[in-house]
Structures are given as structure tokens and as C-alpha cells.
mmCIF file of C-alpha atoms and ligand atoms in Angstrom:
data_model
loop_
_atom_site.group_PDB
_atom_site.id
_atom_site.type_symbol
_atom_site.label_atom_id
_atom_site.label_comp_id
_atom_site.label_asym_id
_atom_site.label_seq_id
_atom_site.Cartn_x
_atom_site.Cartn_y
_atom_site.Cartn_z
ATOM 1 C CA UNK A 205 -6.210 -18.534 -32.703
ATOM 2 C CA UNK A 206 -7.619 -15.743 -30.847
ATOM 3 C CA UNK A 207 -6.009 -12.690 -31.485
ATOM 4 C CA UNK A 208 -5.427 -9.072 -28.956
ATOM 5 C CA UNK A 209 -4.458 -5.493 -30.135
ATOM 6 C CA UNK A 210 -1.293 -4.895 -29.179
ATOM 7 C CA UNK A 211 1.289 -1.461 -29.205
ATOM 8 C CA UNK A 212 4.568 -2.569 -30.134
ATOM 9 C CA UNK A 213 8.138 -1.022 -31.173
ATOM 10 C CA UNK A 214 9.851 -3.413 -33.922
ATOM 11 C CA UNK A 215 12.995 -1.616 -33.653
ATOM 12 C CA UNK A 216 14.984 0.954 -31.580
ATOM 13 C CA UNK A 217 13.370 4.573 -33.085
ATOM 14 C CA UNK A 218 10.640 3.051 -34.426
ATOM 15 C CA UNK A 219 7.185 4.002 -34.531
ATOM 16 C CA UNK A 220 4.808 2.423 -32.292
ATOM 17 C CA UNK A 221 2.137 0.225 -34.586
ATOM 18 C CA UNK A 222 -1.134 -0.964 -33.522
ATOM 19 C CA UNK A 223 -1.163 -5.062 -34.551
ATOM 20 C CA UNK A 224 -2.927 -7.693 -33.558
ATOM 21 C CA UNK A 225 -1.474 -10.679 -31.625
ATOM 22 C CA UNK A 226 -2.217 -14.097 -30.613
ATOM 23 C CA UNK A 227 -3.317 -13.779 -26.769
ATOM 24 C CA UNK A 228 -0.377 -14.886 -25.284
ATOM 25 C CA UNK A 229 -0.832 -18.005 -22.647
ATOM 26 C CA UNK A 230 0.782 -17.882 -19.482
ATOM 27 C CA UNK A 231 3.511 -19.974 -18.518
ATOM 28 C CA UNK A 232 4.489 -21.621 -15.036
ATOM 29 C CA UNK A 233 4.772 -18.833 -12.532
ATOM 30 C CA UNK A 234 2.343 -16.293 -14.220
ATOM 31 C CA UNK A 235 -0.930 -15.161 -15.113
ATOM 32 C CA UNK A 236 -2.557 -13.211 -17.829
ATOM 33 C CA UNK A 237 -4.168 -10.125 -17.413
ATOM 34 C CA UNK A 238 -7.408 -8.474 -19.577
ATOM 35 C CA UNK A 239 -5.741 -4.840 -19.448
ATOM 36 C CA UNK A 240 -8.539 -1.923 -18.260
ATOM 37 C CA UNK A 241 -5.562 0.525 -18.172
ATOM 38 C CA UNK A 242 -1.746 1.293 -18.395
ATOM 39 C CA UNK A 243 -0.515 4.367 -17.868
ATOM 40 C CA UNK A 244 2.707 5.983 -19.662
ATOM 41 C CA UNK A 245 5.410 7.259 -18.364
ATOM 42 C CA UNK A 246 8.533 8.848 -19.378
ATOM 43 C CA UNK A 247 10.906 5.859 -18.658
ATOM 44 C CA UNK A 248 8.829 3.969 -21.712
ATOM 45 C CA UNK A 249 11.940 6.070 -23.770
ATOM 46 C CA UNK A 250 14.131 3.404 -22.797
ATOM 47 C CA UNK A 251 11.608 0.702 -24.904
ATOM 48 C CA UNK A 252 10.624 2.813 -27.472
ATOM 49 C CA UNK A 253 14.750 4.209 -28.745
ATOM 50 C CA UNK A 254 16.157 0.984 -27.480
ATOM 51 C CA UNK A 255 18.640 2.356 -24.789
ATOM 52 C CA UNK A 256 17.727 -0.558 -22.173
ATOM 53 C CA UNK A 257 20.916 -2.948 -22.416
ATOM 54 C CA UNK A 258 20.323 -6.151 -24.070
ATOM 55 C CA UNK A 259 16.854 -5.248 -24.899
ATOM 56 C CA UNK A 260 15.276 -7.528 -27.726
ATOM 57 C CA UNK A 261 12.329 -6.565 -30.340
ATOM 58 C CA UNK A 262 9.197 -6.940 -31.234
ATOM 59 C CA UNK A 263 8.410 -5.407 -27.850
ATOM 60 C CA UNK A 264 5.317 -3.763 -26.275
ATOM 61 C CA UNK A 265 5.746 -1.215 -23.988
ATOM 62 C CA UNK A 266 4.050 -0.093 -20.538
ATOM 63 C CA UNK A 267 4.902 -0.658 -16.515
ATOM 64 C CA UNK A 268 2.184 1.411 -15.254
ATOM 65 C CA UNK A 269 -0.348 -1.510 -15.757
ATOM 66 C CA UNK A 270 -4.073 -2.385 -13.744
ATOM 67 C CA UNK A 271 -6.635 -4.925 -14.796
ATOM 68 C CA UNK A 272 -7.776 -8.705 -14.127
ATOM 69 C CA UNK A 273 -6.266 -12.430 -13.998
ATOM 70 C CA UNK A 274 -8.130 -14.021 -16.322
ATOM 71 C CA UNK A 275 -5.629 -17.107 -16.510
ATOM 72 C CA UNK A 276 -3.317 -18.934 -14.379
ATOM 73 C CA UNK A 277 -0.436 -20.413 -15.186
ATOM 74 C CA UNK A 278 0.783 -23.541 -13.703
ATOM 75 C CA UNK A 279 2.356 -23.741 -9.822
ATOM 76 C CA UNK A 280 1.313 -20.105 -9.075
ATOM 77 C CA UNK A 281 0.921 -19.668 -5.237
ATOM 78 C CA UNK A 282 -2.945 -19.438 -4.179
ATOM 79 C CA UNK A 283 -2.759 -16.081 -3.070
ATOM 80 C CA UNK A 284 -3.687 -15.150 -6.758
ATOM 81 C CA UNK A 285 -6.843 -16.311 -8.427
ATOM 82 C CA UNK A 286 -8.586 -16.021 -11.669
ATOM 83 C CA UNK A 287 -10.885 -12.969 -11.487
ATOM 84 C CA UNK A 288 -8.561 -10.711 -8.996
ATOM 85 C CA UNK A 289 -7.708 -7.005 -9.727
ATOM 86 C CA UNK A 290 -4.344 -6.563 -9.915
ATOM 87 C CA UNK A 291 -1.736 -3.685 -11.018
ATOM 88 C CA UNK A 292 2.075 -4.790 -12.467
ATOM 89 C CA UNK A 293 4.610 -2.163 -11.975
ATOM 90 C CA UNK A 294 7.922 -1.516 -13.824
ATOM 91 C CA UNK A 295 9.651 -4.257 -10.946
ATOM 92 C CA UNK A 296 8.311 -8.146 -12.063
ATOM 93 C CA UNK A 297 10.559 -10.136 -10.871
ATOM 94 C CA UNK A 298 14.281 -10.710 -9.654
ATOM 95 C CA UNK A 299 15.423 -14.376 -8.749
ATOM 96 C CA UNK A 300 15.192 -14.779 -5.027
ATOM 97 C CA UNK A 301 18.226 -16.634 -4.534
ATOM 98 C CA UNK A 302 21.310 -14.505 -5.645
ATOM 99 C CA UNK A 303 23.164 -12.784 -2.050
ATOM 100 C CA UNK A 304 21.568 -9.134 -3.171
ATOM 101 C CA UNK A 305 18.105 -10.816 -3.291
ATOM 102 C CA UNK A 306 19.143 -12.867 0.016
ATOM 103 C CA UNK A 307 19.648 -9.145 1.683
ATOM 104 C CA UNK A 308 16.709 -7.820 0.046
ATOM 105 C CA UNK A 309 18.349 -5.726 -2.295
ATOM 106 C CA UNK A 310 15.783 -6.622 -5.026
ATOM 107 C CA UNK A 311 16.477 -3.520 -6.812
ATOM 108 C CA UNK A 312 20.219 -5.109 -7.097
ATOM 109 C CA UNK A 313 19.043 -8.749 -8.477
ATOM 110 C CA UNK A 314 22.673 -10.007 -10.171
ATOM 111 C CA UNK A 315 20.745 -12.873 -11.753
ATOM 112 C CA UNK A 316 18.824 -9.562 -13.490
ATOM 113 C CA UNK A 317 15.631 -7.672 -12.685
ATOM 114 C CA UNK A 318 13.002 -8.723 -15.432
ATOM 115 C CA UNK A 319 11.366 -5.229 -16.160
ATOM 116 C CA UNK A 320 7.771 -4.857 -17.065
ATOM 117 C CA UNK A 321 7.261 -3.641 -20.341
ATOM 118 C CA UNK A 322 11.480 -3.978 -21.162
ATOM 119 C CA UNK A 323 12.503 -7.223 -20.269
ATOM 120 C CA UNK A 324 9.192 -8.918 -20.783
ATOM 121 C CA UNK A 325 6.173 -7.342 -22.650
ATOM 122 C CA UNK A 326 4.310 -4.867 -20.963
ATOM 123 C CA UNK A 327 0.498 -3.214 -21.198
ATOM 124 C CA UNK A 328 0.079 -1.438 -24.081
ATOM 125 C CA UNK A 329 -2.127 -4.410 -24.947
ATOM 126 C CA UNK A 330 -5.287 -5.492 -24.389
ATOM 127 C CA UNK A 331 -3.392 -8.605 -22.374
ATOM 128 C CA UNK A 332 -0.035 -9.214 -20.732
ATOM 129 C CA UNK A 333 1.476 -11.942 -19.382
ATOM 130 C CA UNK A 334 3.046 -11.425 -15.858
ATOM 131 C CA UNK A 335 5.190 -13.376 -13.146
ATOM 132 C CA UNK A 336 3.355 -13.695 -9.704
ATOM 133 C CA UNK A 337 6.361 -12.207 -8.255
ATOM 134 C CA UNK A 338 4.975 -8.735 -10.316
ATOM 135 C CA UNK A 339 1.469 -8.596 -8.842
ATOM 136 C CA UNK A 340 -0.083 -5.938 -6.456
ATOM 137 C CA UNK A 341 -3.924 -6.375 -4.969
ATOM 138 C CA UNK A 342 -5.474 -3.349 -6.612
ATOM 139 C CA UNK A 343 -8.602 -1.856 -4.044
ATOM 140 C CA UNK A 344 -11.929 -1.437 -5.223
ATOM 141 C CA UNK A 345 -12.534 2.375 -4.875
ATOM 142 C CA UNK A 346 -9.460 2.852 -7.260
ATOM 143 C CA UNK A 347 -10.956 3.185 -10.921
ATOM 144 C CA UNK A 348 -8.419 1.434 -13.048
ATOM 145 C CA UNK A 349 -7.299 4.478 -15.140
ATOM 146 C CA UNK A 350 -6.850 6.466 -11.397
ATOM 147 C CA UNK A 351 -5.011 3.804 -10.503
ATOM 148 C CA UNK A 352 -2.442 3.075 -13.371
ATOM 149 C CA UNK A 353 -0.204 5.830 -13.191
ATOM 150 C CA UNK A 354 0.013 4.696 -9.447
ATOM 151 C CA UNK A 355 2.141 1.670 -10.166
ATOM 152 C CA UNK A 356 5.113 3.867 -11.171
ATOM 153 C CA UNK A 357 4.814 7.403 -10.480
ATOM 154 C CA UNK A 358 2.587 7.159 -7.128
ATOM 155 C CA UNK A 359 5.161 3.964 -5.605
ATOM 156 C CA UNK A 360 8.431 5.600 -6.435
ATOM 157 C CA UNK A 361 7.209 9.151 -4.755
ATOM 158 C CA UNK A 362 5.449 7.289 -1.374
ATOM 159 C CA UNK A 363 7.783 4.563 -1.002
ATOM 160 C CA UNK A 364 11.054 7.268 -1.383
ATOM 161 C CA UNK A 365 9.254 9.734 1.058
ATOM 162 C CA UNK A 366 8.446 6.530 3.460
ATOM 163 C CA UNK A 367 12.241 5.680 3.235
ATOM 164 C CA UNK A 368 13.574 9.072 4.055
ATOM 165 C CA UNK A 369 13.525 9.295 7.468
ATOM 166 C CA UNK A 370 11.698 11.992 8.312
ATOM 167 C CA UNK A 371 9.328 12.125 10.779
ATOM 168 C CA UNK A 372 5.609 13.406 10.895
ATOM 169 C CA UNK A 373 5.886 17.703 11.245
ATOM 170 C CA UNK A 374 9.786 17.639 9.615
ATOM 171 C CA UNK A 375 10.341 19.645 6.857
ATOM 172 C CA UNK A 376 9.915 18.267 3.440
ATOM 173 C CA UNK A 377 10.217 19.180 0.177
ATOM 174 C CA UNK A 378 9.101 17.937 -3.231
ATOM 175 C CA UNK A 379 11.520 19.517 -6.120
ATOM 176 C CA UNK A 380 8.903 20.126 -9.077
ATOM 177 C CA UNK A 381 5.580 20.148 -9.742
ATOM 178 C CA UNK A 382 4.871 17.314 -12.828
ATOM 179 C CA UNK A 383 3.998 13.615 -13.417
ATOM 180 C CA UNK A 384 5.567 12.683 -10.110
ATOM 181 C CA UNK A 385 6.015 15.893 -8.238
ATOM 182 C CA UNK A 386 1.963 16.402 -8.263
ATOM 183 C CA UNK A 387 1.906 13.103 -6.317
ATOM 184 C CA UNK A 388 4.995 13.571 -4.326
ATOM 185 C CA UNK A 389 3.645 16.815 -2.665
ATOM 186 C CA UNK A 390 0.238 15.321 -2.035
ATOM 187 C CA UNK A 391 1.863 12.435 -0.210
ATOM 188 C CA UNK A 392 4.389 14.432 1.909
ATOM 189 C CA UNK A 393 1.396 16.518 2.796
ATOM 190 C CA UNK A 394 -0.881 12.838 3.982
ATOM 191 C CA UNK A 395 2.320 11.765 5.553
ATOM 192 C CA UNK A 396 1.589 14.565 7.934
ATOM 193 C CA UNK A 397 5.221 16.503 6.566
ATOM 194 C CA UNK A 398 5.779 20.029 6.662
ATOM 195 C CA UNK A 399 5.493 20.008 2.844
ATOM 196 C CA UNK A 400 7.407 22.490 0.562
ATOM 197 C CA UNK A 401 6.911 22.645 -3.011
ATOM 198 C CA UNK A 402 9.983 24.249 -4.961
ATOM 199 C CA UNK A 403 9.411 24.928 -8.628
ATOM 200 C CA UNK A 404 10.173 27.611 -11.694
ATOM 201 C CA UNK A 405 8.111 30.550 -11.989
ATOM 202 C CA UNK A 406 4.509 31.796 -9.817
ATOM 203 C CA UNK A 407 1.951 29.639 -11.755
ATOM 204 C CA UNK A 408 2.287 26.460 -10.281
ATOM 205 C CA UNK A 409 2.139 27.929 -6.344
ATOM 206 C CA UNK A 410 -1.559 27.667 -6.327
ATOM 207 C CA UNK A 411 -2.179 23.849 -7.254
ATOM 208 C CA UNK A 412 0.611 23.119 -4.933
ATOM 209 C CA UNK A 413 -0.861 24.632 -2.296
ATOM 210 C CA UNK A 414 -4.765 22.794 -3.272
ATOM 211 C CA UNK A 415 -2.557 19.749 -3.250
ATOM 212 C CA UNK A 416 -1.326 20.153 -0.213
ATOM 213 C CA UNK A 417 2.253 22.384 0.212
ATOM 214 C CA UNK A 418 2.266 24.986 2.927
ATOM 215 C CA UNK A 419 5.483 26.741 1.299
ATOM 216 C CA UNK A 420 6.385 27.249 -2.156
ATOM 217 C CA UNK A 421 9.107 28.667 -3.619
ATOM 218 C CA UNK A 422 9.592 29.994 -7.366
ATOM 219 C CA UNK A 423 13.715 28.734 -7.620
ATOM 220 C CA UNK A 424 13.434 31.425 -10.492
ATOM 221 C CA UNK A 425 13.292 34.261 -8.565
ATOM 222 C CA UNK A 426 14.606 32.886 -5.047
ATOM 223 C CA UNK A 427 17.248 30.724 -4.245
ATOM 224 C CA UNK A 428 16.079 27.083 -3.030
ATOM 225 C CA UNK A 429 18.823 26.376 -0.466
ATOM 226 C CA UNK A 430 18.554 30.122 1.069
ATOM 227 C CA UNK A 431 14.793 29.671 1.144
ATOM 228 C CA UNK A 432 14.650 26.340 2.758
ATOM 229 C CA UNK A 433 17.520 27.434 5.312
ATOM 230 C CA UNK A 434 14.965 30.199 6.568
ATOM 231 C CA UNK A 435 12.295 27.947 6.933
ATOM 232 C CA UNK A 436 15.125 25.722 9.195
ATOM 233 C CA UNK A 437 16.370 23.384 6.836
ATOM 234 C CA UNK A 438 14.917 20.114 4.701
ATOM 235 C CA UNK A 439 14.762 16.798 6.037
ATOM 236 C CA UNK A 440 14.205 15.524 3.038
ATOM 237 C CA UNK A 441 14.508 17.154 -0.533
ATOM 238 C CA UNK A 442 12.627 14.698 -3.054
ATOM 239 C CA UNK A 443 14.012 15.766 -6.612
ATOM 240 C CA UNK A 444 11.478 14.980 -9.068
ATOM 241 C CA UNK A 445 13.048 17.091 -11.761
ATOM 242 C CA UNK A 446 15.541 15.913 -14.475
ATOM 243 C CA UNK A 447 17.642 18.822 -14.768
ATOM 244 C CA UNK A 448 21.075 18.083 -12.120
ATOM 245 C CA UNK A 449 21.893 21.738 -11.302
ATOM 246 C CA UNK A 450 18.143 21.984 -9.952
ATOM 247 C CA UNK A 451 18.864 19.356 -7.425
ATOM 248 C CA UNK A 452 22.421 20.936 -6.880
ATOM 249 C CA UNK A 453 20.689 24.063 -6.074
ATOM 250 C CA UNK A 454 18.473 22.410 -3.133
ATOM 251 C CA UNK A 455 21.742 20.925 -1.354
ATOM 252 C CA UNK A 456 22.812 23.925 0.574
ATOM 253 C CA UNK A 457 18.918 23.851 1.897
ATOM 254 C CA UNK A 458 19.087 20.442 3.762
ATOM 255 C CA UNK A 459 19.074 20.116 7.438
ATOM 256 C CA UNK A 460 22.281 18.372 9.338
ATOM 257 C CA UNK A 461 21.294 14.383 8.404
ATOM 258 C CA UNK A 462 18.730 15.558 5.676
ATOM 259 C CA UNK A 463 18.880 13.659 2.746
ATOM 260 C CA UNK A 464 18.038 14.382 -0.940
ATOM 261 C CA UNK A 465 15.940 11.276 -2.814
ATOM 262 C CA UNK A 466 17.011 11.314 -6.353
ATOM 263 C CA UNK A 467 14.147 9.974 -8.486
ATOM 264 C CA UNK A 468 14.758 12.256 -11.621
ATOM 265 C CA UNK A 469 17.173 10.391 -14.645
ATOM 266 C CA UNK A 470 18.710 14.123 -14.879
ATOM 267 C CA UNK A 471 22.339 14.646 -16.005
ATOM 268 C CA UNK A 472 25.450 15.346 -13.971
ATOM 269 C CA UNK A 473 24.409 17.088 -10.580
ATOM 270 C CA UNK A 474 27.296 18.879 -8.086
ATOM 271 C CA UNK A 475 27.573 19.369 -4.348
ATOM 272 C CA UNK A 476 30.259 20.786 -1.847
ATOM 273 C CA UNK A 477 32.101 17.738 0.110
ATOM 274 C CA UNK A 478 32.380 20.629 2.674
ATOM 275 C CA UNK A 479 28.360 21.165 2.761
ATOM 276 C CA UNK A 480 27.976 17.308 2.918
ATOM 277 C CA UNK A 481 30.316 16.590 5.506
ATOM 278 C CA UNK A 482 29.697 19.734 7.720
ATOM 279 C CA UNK A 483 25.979 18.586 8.058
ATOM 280 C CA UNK A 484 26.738 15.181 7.699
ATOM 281 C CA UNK A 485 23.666 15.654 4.644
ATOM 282 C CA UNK A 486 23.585 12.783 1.831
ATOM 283 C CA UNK A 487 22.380 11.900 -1.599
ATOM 284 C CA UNK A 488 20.451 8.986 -2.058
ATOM 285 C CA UNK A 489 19.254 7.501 -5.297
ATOM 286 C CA UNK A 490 15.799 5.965 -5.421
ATOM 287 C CA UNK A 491 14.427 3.165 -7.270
ATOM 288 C CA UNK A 492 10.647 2.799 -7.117
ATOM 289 C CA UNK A 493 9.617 -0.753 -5.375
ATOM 290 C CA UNK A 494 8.645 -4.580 -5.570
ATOM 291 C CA UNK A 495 5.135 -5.173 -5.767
ATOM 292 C CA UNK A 496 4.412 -5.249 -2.044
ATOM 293 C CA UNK A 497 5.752 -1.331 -2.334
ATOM 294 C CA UNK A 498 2.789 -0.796 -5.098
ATOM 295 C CA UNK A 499 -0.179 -2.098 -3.025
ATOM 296 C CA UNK A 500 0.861 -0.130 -0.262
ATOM 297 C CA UNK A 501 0.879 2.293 -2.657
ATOM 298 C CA UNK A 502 -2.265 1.826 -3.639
ATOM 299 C CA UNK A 503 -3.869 1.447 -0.376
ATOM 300 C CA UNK A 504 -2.640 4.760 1.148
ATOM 301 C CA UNK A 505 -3.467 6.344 -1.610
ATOM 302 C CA UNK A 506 -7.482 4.997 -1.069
ATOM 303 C CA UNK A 507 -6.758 5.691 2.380
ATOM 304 C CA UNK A 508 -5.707 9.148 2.277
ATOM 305 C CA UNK A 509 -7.198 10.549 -1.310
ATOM 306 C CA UNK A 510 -4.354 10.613 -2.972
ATOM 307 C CA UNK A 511 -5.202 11.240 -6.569
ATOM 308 C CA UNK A 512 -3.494 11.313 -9.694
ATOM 309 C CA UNK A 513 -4.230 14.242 -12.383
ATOM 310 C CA UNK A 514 -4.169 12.539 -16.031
ATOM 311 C CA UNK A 515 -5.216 13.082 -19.268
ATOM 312 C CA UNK A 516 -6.818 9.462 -20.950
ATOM 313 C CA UNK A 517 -6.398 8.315 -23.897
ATOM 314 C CA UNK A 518 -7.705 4.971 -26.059
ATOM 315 C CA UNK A 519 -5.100 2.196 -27.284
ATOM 316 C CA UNK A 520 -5.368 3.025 -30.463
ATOM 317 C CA UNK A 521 -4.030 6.466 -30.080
ATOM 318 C CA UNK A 522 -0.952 5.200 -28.215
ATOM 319 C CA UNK A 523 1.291 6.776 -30.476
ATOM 320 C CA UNK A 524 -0.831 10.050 -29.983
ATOM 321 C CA UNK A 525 -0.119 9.744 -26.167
ATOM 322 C CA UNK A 526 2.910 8.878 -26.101
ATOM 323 C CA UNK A 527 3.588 12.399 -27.798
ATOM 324 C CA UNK A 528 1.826 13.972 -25.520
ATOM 325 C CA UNK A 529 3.437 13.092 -22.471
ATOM 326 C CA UNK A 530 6.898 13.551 -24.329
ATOM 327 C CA UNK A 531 6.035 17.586 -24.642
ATOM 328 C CA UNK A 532 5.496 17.636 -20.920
ATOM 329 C CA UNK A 533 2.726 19.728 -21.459
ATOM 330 C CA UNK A 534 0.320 17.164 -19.851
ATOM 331 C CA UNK A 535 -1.399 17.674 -16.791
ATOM 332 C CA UNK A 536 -0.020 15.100 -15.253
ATOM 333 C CA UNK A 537 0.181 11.411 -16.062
ATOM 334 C CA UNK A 538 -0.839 10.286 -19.592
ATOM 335 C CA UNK A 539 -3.012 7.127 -19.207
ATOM 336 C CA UNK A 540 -4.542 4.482 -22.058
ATOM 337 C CA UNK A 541 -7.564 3.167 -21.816
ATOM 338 C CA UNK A 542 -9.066 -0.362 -23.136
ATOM 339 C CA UNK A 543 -12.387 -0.329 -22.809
ATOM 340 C CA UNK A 544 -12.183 -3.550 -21.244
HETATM 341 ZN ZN1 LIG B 792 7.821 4.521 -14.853
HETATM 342 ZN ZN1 LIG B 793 18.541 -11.972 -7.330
#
């Protein structure tokens, strides 16, 4: 039997092990994919100490994923052929049929979102098997290791910012400067946005700016909702962080009907009713998107050069990686590389 290396976690905490697998065959409904690259992102936590509910080991980690069908599984529509570049995000499939699918609410799925890399196993491997319902077209200028970190970090920033409602010159700002903040500003800025950057301390006011912000603010030594006040008030605040009181602190800076786009997993955060209701401002959580959301994705990001900052890595130093982009210290998006 031919075998694959593989990444996997055999229990919640453990280490992840480089073994080799069978190449798994795809059943009705999927394809498999030869793996050129799958980013990592911080969510792969949830895999790797178990705190997904229900979660089940052996399991490989990975939702950032881009490479090619190399075989089809039975009664997949035509749309998909052997040979295609595709990327699979961290959303692969939700039933169809339940009434929050029937509104569209795929996010919602009662019958149970399969996750990539969580629920099913994901592309720390040199293959993964994937539903149809997973797959995004992945364009040709995008080199596979650009791409990766697209299918989670890149489609939760654009598709939040697309869903916001503001409106091309509005004022926007992205709350931090990391993994997704990098991308959030340079989209904001594409989007033709009035784009703010808002992070801790001076050194991170010049990339913002070569990435796009016209305004930056250090929320060290100014405060965020006084500074974006003066500049006449956020459409959209697009909290990247994962620290609640930063977010908190941007409230009072939102526009009447401005909304802030939680995308950070951050603790507790606060806000006045009296701020909220005055302004009639809101706080929206935001999940990142089906795989129509991550082609889109994709193509804007061709369209407009939108690129991701990352630091590659091979599979074999997953483990390495991993580490790496649990320091924060990367700059941005920690990707691994197959080689092929
Ligand atoms: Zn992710
Ligand atoms: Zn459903």
C-alpha cells in the first residue's frame, strides 16, 4: 500500500509526530488532494490540546490548505476535475438541508459543520481527503505557499470587512497589526476605506502605513476611541487582537451605526449599553466563510496585490513551526511546505 507523511496529534497535549500513512482514498462526495502547502494558524490549538468538542484522535491538523485533485471520488459534481488547483479552508462542509443551512446560515449548520483539519483530517500531510462542498478554484499567479495562509487568515479579514457595511472613503479600522491584522489593513486599504491601523507601541506605524493605513495610532500612548472620534468616528472597527479590553477600548471610537467585527478568540470584552444605544453602534462576531468566500478571497487578493508576509517551513519541521507561530514572534503567517 502506498504510504504519505503525515503530522498528526495522537492525543489532546501531545506532540505532533511525523508518520507515514496509507494515502487515504476518497470517498463519494470528495477528492484527494497532493498538498504543495498548508499554512498554520493559531486556531490549530483547538486540534493539537483537544479543546474542539467531540473531537476524536489520531488526527492531523491544518485548514489553511492549497494544492491539486489528484482523485475523484464517486458522484462529485463536474465542476471539479482531476488536475485542478484548489485551496480547503477551515469551513468543508455543513449538510444543506437543516432550516439554518435552508437560510444560509452555514456557519450555524445544526446537523454540524465538518471542520477541516478538526472534524476531518486536515493538511499537514502530503494528501488530504476533502468534501466538494470544501473546495475553492485557486488562480494561477498565486504561488501555493502565498496562497495558503489565504484560506483562513486572508477570507475571515476580506469577507468581515466586505460584510461591514461600510462604504468606499468611510472610516475603517483594523485593531492590530499580526497574522490577520497585516492582511486586514491591506484589504481595507484595496477596498478603497479610509484605513486606520490601531496597535501598541511606534514600531509597527511604518509597515502599516507601506501596507496601506493612512492613520495609525499607538493605543499605548493614545486612547483608541478619543483618537478615532477626532478623525470622525469608525465605521467599522475590525478587532484582530485577542485581548477583550483592547476591543473594549475601540467602542467609544465608532461612528452612530458603526459596527465592531470580532474575529479575535479574546476573553471577556465590556461596552456601555448607553454608548451602544446612543449611537445605535453594535458588536458583531465574525466567522470566516464557505468556500465560495475563499475564492473570492483569493481572486481579490490576485486582483488587488494583496500579499501575505510568512515565514516557510518544510513538513518535517511541523512541530518546529508550530512553535514558532505560538511565540507570535513571526512575521506573519507560518506556512509548511511539501515540496510537492
Ligand atoms: Zn484558521
Ligand atoms: Zn445544516
Amino acid at each position: 500500500m502506498p504510504t504519505m507523511r503525515a503530522i498528526q496529534v495522537s492525543r489532546a497535549n501531545g506532540p505532533l509526530e511525523l508518520v507515514e500513512r496509507p494515502i487515504p482514498d476518497p470517498a463519494a462526495g470528495t477528492v484527494r488532494i497532493k498538498v504543495q502547502a498548508c499554512g498554520i494558524c493559531h486556531s490549530d490549538v483547538l486540534t493539537k490540546d483537544g479543546h474542539w468538542p467531540g473531537i476524536t484522535f489520531p488526527r492531523v491538523p491544518g485548514h489553511e490548505v492549497i494544492g491539486v485533485i489528484d482523485a475523484m471520488g464517486k458522484d462529485v459534481p463536474p465542476r471539479w476535475q482531476a488536475g485542478q488547483r484548489v485551496g480547503v479552508g477551515w469551513h468543508a462542509w455543513h449538510c444543506g438541508w437543516c432550516d439554518n443551512c435552508r437560510r444560509s446560515d452555514y456557519y450555524a449548520c445544526q446537523t454540524g459543520v465538518q471542520v477541516t483539519g478538526i472534524s476531518i483530517d486536515g493538511g499537514y500531510a502530503d494528501y488530504l481527503v476533502a468534501p466538494a462542498t470544501a473546495l475553492a478554484e485557486v488562480p494561477e499567479e498565486l504561488k501555493a505557499a502565498d496562497a495558503a495562509p489565504l484560506m483562513c487568515a486572508g477570507v475571515t479579514t476580506y469577507n468581515a470587512l466586505r460584510n461591514a457595511g461600510a462604504l468606499p472613503g468611510d472610516l475603517v479600522a483594523i485593531l492590530g497589526i499580526g497574522g490577520l491584522g497585516h492582511l486586514g489593513v491591506q484589504y481595507a486599504a484595496r477596498m478603497g476605506f479610509r484605513t486606520v491601523a490601531i496597535a501598541r507601541g511606534k514600531d509597527k506605524e511604518p509597515l502599516a502605513r507601506e501596507l496601506g493605513a493612512v492613520h495609525y495610532i499607538d493605543s499605548q500612548s493614545a486612547d483608541p476611541a478619543a483618537e478615532l472620534t477626532k478623525l470622525g468616528g469608525a465605521k467599522v472597527v475590525l478587532a484582530t487582537v485577542t485581548h477583550g479590553p483592547a476591543m473594549s477600548a475601540t467602542v467609544g471610537g465608532l461612528a452612530p451605526r458603526g459596527r465592531l467585527m470580532v474575529l479575535g478568540a479574546a476573553g471577556p470584552m465590556e461596552a456601555s449599553p448607553l454608548t451602544l444605544l446612543m449611537g445605535r453602534r453594535a458588536i458583531e462576531g465574525w466567522y470566516s466563510g464557505t468556500s465560495i468566500d475563499s475564492q473570492e478571497t483569493l481572486a481579490f487578493s490576485v486582483q488587488s496585490g494583496v500579499r501575505s508576509m510568512n515565514e516557510a517551513y518544510p513538513l518535517e519541521k511541523a512541530a518546529e513551526a508550530y512553535d514558532r507561530m505560538l511565540s507570535g514572534k513571526a512575521r506573519f503567517r507560518v506556512v509548511l511546505t511539501t515540496g510537492n
